[in-house]
Short mmCIF file of C-alpha atoms in Angstrom, two decimals:
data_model
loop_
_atom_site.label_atom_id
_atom_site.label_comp_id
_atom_site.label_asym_id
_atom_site.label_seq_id
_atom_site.Cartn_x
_atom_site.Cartn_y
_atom_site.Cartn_z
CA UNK A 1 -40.26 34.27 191.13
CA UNK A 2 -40.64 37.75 189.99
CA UNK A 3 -42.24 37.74 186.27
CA UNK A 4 -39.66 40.30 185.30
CA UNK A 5 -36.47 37.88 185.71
CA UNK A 6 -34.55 37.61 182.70
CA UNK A 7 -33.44 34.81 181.40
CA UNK A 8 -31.74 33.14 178.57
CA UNK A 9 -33.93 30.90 176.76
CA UNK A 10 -32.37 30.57 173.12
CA UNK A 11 -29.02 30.36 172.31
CA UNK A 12 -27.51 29.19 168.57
CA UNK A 13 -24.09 29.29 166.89
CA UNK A 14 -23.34 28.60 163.49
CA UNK A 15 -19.69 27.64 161.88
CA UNK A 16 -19.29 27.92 157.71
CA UNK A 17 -16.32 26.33 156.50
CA UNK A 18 -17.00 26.69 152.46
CA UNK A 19 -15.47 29.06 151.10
CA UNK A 20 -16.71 31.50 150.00
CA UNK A 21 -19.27 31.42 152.76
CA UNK A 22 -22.60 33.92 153.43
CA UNK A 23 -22.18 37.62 154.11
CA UNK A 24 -22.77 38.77 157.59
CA UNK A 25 -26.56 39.91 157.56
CA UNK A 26 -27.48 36.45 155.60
CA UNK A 27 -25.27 34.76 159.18
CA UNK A 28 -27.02 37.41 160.91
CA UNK A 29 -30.63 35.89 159.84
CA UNK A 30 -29.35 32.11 160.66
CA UNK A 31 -28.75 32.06 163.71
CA UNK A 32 -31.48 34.63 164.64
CA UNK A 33 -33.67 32.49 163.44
CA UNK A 34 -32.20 29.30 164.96
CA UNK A 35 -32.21 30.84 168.51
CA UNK A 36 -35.91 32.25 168.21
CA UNK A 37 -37.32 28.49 167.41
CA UNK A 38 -35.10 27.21 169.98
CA UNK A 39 -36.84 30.43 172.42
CA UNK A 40 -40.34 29.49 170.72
CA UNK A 41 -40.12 33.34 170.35
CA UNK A 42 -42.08 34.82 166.95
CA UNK A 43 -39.67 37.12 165.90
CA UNK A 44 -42.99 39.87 166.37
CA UNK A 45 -42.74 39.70 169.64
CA UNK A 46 -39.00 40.62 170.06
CA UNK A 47 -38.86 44.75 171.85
CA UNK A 48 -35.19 44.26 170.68
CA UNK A 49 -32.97 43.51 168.47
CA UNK A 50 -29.27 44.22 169.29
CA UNK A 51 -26.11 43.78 167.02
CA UNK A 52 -22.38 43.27 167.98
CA UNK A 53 -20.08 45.28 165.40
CA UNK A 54 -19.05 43.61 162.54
CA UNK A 55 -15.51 43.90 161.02
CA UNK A 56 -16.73 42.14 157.48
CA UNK A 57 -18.76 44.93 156.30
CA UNK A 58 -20.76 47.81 157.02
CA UNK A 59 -24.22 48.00 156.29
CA UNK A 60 -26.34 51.20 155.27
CA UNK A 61 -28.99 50.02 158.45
CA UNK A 62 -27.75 46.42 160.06
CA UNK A 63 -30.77 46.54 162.43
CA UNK A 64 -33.19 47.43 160.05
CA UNK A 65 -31.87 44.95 157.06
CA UNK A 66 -32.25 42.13 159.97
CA UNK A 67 -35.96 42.59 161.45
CA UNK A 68 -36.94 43.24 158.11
CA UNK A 69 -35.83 39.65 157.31
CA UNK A 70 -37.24 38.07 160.37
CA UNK A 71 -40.59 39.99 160.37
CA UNK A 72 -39.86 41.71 163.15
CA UNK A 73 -40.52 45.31 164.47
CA UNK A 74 -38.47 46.32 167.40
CA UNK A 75 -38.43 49.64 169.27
CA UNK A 76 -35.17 49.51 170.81
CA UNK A 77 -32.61 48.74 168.67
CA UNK A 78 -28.21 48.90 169.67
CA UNK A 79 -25.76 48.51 166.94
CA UNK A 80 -22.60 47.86 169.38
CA UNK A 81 -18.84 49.52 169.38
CA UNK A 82 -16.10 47.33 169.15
CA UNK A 83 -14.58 45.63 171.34
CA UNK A 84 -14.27 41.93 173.04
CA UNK A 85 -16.98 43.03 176.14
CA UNK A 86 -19.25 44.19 173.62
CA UNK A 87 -21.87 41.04 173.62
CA UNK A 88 -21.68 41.00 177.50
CA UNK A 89 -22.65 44.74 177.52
CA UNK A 90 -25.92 44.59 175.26
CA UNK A 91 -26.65 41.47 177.05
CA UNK A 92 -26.39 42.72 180.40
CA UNK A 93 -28.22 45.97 179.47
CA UNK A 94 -31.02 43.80 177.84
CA UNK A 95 -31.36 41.90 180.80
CA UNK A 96 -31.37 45.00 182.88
CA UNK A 97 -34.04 46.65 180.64
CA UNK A 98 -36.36 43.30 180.80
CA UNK A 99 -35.62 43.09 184.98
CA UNK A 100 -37.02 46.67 185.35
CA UNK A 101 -39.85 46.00 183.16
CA UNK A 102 -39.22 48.17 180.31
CA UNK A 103 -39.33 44.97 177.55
CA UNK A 104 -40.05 41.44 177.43
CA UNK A 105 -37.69 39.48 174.66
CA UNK A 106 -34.62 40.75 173.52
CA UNK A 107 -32.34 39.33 170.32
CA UNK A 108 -28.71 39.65 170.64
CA UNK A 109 -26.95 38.85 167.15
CA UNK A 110 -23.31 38.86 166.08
CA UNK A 111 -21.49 37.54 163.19
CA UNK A 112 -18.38 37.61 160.74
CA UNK A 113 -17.72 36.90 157.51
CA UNK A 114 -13.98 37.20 157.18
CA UNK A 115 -12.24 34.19 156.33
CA UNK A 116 -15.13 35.21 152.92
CA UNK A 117 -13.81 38.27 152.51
CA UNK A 118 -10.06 36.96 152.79
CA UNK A 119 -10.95 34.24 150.07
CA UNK A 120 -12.47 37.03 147.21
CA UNK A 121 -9.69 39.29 147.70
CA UNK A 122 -7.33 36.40 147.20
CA UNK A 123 -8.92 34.75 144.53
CA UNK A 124 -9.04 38.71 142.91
CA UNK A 125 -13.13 39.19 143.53
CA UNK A 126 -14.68 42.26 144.64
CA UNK A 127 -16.69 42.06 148.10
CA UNK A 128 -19.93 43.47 146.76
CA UNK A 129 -22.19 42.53 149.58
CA UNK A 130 -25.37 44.23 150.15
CA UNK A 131 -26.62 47.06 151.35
CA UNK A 132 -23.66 48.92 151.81
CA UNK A 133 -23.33 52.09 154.10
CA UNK A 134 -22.92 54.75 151.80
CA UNK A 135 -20.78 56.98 152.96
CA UNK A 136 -18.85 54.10 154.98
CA UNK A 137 -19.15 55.31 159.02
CA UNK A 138 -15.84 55.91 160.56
CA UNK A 139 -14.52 52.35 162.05
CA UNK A 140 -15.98 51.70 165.40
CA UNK A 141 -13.81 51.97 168.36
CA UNK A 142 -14.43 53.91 171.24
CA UNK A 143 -11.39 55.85 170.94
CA UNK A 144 -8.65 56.59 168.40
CA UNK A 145 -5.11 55.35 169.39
CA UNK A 146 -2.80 58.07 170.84
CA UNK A 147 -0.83 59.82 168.35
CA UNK A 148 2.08 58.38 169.78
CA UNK A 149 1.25 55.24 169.60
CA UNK A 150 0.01 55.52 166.02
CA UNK A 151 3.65 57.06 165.05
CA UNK A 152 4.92 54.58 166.61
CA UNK A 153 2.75 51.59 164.64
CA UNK A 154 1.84 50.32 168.20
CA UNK A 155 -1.76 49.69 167.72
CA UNK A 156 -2.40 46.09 166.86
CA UNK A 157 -2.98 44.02 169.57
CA UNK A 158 -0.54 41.52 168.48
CA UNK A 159 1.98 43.71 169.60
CA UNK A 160 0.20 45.51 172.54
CA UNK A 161 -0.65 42.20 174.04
CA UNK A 162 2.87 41.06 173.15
CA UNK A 163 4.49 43.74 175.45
CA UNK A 164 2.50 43.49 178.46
CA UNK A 165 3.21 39.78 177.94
CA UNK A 166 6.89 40.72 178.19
CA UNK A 167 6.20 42.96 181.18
CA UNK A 168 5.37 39.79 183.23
CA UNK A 169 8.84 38.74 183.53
CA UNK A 170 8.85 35.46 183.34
CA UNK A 171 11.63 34.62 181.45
CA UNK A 172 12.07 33.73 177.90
CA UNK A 173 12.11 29.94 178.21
CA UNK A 174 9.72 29.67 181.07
CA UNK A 175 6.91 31.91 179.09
CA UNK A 176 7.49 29.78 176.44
CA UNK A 177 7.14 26.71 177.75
CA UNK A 178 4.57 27.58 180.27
CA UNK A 179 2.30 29.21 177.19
CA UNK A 180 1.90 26.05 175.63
CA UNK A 181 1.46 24.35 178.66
CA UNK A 182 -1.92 26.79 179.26
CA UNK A 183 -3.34 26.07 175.55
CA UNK A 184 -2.78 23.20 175.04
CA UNK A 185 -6.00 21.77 176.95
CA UNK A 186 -8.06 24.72 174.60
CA UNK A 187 -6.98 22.82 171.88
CA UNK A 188 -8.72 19.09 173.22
CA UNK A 189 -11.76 21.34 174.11
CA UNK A 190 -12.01 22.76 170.19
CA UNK A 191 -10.86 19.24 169.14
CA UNK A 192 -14.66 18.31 170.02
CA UNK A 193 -16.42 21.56 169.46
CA UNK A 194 -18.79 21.16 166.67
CA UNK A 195 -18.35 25.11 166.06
CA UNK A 196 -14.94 25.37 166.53
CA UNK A 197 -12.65 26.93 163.49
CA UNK A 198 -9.79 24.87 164.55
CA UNK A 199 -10.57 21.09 165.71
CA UNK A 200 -6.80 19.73 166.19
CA UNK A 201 -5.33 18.90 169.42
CA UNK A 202 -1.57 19.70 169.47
CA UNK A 203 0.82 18.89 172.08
CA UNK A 204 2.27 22.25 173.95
CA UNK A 205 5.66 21.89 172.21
CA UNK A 206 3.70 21.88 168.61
CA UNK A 207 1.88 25.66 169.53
CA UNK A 208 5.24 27.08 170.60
CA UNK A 209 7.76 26.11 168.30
CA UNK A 210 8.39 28.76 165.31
CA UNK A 211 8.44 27.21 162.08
CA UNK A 212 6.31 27.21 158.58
CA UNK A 213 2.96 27.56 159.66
CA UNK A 214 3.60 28.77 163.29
CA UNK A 215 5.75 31.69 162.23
CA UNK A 216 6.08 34.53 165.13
CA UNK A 217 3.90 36.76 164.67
CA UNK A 218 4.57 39.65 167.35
CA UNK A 219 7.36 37.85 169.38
CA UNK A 220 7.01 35.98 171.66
CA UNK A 221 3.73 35.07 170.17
CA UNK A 222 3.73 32.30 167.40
CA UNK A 223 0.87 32.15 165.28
CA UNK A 224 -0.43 28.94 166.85
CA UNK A 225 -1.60 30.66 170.47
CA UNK A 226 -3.29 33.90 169.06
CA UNK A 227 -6.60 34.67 168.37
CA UNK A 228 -8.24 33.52 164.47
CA UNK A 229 -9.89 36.63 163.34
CA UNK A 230 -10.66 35.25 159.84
CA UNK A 231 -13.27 32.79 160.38
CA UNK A 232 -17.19 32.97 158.91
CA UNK A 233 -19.17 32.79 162.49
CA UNK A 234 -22.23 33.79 164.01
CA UNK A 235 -24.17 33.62 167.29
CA UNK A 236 -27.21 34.32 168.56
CA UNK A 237 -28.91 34.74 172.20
CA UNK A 238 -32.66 35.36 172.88
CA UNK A 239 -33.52 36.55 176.54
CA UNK A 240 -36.68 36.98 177.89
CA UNK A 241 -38.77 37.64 180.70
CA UNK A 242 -39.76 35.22 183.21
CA UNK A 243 -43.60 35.66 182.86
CA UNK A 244 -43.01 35.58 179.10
CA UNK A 245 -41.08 32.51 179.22
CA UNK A 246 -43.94 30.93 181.33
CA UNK A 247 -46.89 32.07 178.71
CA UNK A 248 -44.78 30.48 175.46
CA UNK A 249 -44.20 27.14 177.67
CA UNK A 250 -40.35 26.98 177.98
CA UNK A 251 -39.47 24.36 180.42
CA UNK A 252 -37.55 25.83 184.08
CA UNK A 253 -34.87 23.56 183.03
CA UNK A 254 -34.15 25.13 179.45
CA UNK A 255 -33.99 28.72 181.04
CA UNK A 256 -30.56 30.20 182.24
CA UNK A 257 -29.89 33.14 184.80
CA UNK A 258 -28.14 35.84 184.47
CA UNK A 259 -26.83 35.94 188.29
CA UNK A 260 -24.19 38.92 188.35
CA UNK A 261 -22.18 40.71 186.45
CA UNK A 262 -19.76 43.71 186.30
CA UNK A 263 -17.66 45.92 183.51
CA UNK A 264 -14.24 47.76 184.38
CA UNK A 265 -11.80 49.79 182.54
CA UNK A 266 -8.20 50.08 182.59
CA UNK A 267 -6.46 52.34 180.38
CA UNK A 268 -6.65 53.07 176.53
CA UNK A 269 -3.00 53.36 176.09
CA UNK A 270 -0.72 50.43 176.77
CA UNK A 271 2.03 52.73 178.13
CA UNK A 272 -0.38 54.20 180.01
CA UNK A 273 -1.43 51.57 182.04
CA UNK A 274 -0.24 51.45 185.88
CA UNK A 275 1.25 48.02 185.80
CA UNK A 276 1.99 46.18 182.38
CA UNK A 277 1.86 43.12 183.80
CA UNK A 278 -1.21 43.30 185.82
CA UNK A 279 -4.67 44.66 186.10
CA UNK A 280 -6.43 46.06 189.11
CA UNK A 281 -9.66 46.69 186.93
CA UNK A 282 -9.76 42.52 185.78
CA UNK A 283 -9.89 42.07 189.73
CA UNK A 284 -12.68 44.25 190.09
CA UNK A 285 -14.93 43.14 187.26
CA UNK A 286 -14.45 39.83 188.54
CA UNK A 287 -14.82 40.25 192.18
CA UNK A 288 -17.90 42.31 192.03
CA UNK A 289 -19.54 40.03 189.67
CA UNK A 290 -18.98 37.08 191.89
CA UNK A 291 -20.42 39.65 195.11
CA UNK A 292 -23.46 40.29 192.66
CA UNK A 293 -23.88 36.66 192.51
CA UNK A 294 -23.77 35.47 195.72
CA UNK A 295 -21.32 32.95 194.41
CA UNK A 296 -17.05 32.07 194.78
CA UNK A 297 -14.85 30.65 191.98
CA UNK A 298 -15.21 27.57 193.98
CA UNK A 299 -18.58 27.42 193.22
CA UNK A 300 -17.92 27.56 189.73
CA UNK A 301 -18.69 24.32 187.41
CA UNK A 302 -17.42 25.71 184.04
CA UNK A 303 -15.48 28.77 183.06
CA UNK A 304 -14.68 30.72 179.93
CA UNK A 305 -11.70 32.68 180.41
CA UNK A 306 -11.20 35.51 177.21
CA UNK A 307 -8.08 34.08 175.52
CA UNK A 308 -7.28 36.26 172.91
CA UNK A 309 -3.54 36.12 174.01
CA UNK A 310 -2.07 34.05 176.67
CA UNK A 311 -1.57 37.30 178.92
CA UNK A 312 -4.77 38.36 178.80
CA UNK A 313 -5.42 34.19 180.62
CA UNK A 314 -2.74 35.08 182.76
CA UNK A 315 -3.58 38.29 184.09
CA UNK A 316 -7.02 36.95 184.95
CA UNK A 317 -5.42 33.75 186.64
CA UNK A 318 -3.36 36.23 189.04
CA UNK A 319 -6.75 38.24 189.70
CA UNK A 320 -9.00 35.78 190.41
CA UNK A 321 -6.18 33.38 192.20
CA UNK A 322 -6.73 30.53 189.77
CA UNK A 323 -4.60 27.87 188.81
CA UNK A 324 -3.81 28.36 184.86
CA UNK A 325 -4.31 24.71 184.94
CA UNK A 326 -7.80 23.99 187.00
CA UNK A 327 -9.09 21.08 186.89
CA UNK A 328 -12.19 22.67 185.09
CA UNK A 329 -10.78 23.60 182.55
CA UNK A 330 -10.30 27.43 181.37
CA UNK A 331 -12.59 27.38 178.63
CA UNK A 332 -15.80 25.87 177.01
CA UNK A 333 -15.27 26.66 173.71
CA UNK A 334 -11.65 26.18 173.23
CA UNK A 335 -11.10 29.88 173.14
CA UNK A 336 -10.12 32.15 170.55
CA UNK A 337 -6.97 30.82 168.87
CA UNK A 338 -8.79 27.99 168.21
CA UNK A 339 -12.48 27.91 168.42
CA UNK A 340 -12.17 30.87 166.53
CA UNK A 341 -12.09 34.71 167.67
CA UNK A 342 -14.60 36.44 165.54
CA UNK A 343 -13.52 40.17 165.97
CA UNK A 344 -15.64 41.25 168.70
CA UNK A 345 -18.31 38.66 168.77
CA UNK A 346 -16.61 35.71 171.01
CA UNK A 347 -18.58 36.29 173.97
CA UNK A 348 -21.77 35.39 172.47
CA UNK A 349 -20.59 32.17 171.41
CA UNK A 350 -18.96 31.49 175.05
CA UNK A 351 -22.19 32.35 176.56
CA UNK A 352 -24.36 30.50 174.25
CA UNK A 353 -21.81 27.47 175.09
CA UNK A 354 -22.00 28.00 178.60
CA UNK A 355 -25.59 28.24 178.48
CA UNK A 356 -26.04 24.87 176.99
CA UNK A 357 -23.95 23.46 179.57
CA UNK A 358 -25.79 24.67 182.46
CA UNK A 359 -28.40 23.39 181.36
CA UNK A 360 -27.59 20.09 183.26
CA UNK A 361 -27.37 22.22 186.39
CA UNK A 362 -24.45 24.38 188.11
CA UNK A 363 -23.13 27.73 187.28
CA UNK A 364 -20.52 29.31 185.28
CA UNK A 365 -18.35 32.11 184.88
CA UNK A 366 -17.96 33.97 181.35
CA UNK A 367 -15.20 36.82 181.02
CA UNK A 368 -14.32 39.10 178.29
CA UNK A 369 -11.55 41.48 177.62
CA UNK A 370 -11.73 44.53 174.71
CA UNK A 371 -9.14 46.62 172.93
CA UNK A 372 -5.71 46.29 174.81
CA UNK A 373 -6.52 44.67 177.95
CA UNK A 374 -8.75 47.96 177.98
CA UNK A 375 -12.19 46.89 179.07
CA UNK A 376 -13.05 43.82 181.11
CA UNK A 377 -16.52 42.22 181.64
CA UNK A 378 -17.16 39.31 183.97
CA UNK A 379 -20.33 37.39 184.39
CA UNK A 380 -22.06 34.90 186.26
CA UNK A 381 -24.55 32.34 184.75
CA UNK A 382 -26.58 29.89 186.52
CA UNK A 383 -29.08 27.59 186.02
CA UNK A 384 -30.96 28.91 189.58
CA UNK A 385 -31.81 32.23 189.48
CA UNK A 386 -30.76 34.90 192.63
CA UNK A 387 -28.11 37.32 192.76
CA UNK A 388 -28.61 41.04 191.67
CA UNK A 389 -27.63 42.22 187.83
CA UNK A 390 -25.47 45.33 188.49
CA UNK A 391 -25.43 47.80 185.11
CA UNK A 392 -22.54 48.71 182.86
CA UNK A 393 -20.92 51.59 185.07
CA UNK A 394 -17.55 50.82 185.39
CA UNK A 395 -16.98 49.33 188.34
CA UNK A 396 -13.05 50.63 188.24
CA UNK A 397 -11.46 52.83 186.13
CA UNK A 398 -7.59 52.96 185.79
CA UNK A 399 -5.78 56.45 186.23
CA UNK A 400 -3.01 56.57 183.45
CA UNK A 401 0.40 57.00 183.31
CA UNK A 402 1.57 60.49 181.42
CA UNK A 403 2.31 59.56 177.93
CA UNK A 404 5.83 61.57 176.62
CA UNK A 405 5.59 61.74 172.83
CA UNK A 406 8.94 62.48 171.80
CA UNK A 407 12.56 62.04 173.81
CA UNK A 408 16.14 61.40 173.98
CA UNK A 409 18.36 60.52 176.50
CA UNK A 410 18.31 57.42 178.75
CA UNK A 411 15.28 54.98 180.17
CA UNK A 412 14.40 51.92 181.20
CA UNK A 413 12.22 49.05 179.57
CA UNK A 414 9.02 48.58 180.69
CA UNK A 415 8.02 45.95 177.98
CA UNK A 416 8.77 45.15 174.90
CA UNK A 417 8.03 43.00 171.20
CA UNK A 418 9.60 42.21 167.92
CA UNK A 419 7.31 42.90 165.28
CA UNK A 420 7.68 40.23 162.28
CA UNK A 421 6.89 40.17 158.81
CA UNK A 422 4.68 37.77 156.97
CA UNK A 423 7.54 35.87 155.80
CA UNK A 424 8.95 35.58 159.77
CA UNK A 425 11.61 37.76 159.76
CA UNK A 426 11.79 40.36 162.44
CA UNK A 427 11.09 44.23 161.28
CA UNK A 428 11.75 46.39 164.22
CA UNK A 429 11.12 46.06 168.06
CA UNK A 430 8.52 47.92 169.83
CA UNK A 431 9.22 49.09 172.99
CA UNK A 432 7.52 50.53 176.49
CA UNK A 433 9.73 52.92 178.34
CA UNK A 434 10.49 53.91 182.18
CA UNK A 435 11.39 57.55 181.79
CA UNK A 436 13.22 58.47 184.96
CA UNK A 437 11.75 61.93 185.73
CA UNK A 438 8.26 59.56 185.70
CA UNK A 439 5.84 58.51 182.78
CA UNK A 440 6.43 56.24 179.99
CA UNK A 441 7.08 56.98 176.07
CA UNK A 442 8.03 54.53 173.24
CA UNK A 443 10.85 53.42 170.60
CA UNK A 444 11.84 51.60 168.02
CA UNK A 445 14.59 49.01 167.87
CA UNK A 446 15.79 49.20 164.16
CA UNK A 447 19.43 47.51 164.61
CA UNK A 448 19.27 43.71 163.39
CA UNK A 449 21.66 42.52 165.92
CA UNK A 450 19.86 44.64 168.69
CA UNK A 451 16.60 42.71 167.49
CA UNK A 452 17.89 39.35 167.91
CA UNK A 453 19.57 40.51 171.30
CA UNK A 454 15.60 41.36 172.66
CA UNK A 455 15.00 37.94 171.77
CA UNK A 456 17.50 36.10 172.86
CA UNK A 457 17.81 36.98 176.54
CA UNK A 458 15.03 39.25 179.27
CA UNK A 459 15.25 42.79 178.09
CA UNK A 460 12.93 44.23 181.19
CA UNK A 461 14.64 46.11 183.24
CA UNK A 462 17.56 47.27 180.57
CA UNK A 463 18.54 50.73 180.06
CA UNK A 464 18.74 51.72 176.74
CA UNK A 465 19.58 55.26 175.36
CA UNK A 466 16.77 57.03 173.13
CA UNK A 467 17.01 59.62 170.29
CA UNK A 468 14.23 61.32 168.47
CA UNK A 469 13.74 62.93 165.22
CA UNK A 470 10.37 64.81 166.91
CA UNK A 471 7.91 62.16 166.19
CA UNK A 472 9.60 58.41 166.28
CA UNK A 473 12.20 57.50 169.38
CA UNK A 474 15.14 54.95 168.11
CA UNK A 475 16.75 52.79 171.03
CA UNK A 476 20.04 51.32 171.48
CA UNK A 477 22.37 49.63 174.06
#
């Protein structure tokens, strides 16, 4: 074997249920430190030390903060974006660097803190963590919503996520009853995950059904099938060479390849996207991973499928051609609703699942999604090495719909949601348009009865007439 094959060789995950709980960089140091004993890796010999973006809090030099607390001096150092493909992007770049000989061990590191922060601000406490950035960086996504969008208040996934699920068309009953059918296996698997947030099996009825303490949260979605943001988490991967992993006596059946794997990009801007209900880029991340590989789904033992929302499961099942109820299983974890969804670090706690699994032998496929069905990573793991890496070029890249900002007159819906307030009642729809001259804008519904109308029966396909003040659209029908 080639010296320079990466592979994974410490892998650590850490769950605080006390409340208040540690602040990110104290996580940070955890399961850093965890994941080096595990790599039998002294933290001075790490080249790099990588951090997923944290949501909790904003430090004046993350990187720095952390190797001073491990003793460690790297020379390449990546403080991620956000976004749910982050881990999979610093770990595939790591893996890439080590592969063409450029380092030796890298760290990868995420964590979050805010089910803490939730529990000082509602006990009245101050978060005064340390090391603040001073002045606080601008918040990390790639890109800022469009301006439509933003006028529009569509930019929370809970409601992005909730119109493409619309745009499906499956019917109101049948996505109900088929969405608890999918997660309601992810809840056994976090019913015996040490690390999960949430470790209660329901019954697919009991994740569907609105009522106090499943209240809809961006309808269709109910509170019980959507990602848990505010939980206190952390994870940690080492990855090293192969030569280096032979001189600090790590056994070939602790070490885990890295066999394939590929990032694509649909659009930024929901109404932008080609298809609502489908996504050409998924397919390629996943299909050029697997041709990286050398490996099939069939060949798959175990899978993690990103499950922020149940579209973003179903999207991938049409992509890949895989049944939403596998015999495999769709997750290892019991995915984000309920092993918890820390902002953008899941991936590194799928992986570091995954990699304790293959440990026993096999290979697995790991998939994550960021923004709004935006970016897509898919990867292969395996406890034989082969395949080729691949880098982070996109593999696809979507070509968006025209955005109008501001209209009246007639269109069509494309997709829809009913945004609802904390104490479940609805506050206005959100809607996708058709315009007929081509392109897409948005609306809001603001008519109670038209509200419970989107609700009650399939909206897709209706046409509904728009007028504008200049900045918001206002449907009716």
């Amino acid at each position: 074997m080639d010296p320079r094959t990466p592979c994974l060789v410490g892998a650590a995950q850490l769950t605080v249920r006390d409340q208040p709980g540690p602040e990110p960089l104290s996580l940070w140091e955890t399961v850093a430190r965890q994941a080096l004993a595990e790599a039998r890796l002294p933290a001075a010999r790490l080249d790099s030390v990588q951090i997923v973006y944290t949501d909790s809090w904003q430090y004046d030099d993350p990187i720095g903060r952390l190797a001073e607390r491990l003793g460690a001096a790297p020379r390449h150092r990546t403080y991620s974006r956000v976004g749910g493909t982050a881990p999979q992007q610093l770990i595939g770049a790591a893996a890439g660097r080590i592969a063409a000989g450029q380092m030796e061990a890298a760290l990868i590191v995420g964590a979050e803190a805010l089910a803490t922060r939730r529990a000082l601000r509602r006990a009245g406490e101050r978060v005064a963590w340390s090391h603040p950035a001073d002045p606080k960086p601008p918040y990390g996504w790639e890109r800022e919503p469009d301006p439509a969008a933003l006028a529009h208040e569509l930019f929370l996934p809970v409601h992005t996520y909730a119109i493409m699920e619309t745009a499906l068309r499956l019917g109101i009953a049948e996505e109900r009853a088929s969405r608890g059918e999918l997660f309601a296996p992810f809840t056994e698997v976090a019913a015996v995950n040490p690390h999960a947030w949430h470790r209660t099996a329901h019954t697919p009825s009991e994740l569907v059904t609105p009522g106090p303490g499943n209240r809809f949260v961006g309808w269709p979605y109910t509170k019980k099938t959507v990602a848990v943001m505010e939980v206190d988490q952390a994870a940690a991967l080492a990855l090293v060479s192969s030569g280096l992993a032979d001189r600090l006596g790590i056994p070939l059946d602790r070490r885990i390849y890295l066999r394939g794997w590929a990032y694509a990009e649909d659009t930024w801007e929901v109404a932008a996207r080609p298809s609502l209900g489908s996504s050409a880029a998924l397919g390629a991340a996943a299909s050029t991973a697997f041709e990286r590989a050398g490996l099939g789904l069939d060949d798959m033992a175990a899978m993690d499928i990103y499950s922020c929302f149940a579209v973003a499961v179903r999207m991938a099942c049409d992509a890949l051609g895989l049944d939403p109820l596998d015999r495999r299983g769709l997750t290892v974890t019991g995915g984000l609703p309920y092993a918890g969804g820390p902002a953008s670090g899941y991936v590194l706690h799928s992986t570091a699942t995954m990699a304790g699994l293959l440990r026993d032998g096999g290979h697995g496929l790991v998939s994550g999604v960021g923004m709004h069905l935006t970016k897509h990573t898919y990867a292969v793991w395996s406890s034989e090495p082969g395949g080729t890496l691949g880098d982070g070029r996109p593999v696809h890249t979507a070509e968006p719909v025209p955005i109008v900002s501001s209209c009246a007159g007639r269109a069509t819906v494309a997709g829809y949601t009913v945004a609802h307030e904390r104490d479940g009642s609805p506050s206005k729809g959100l809607l996708v348009l058709d315009l007929p001259e081509g392109g897409r804008t948005h609306a809001w519904v603001l008519r109670p009865e038209l509200m419970a109308d989107a609700m009650e029966r399939e909206l897709i396909g209706e046409r509904v007439t728009l007028t504008t003040d200049g900045k918001v659209n206002v449907a009716v029908w």
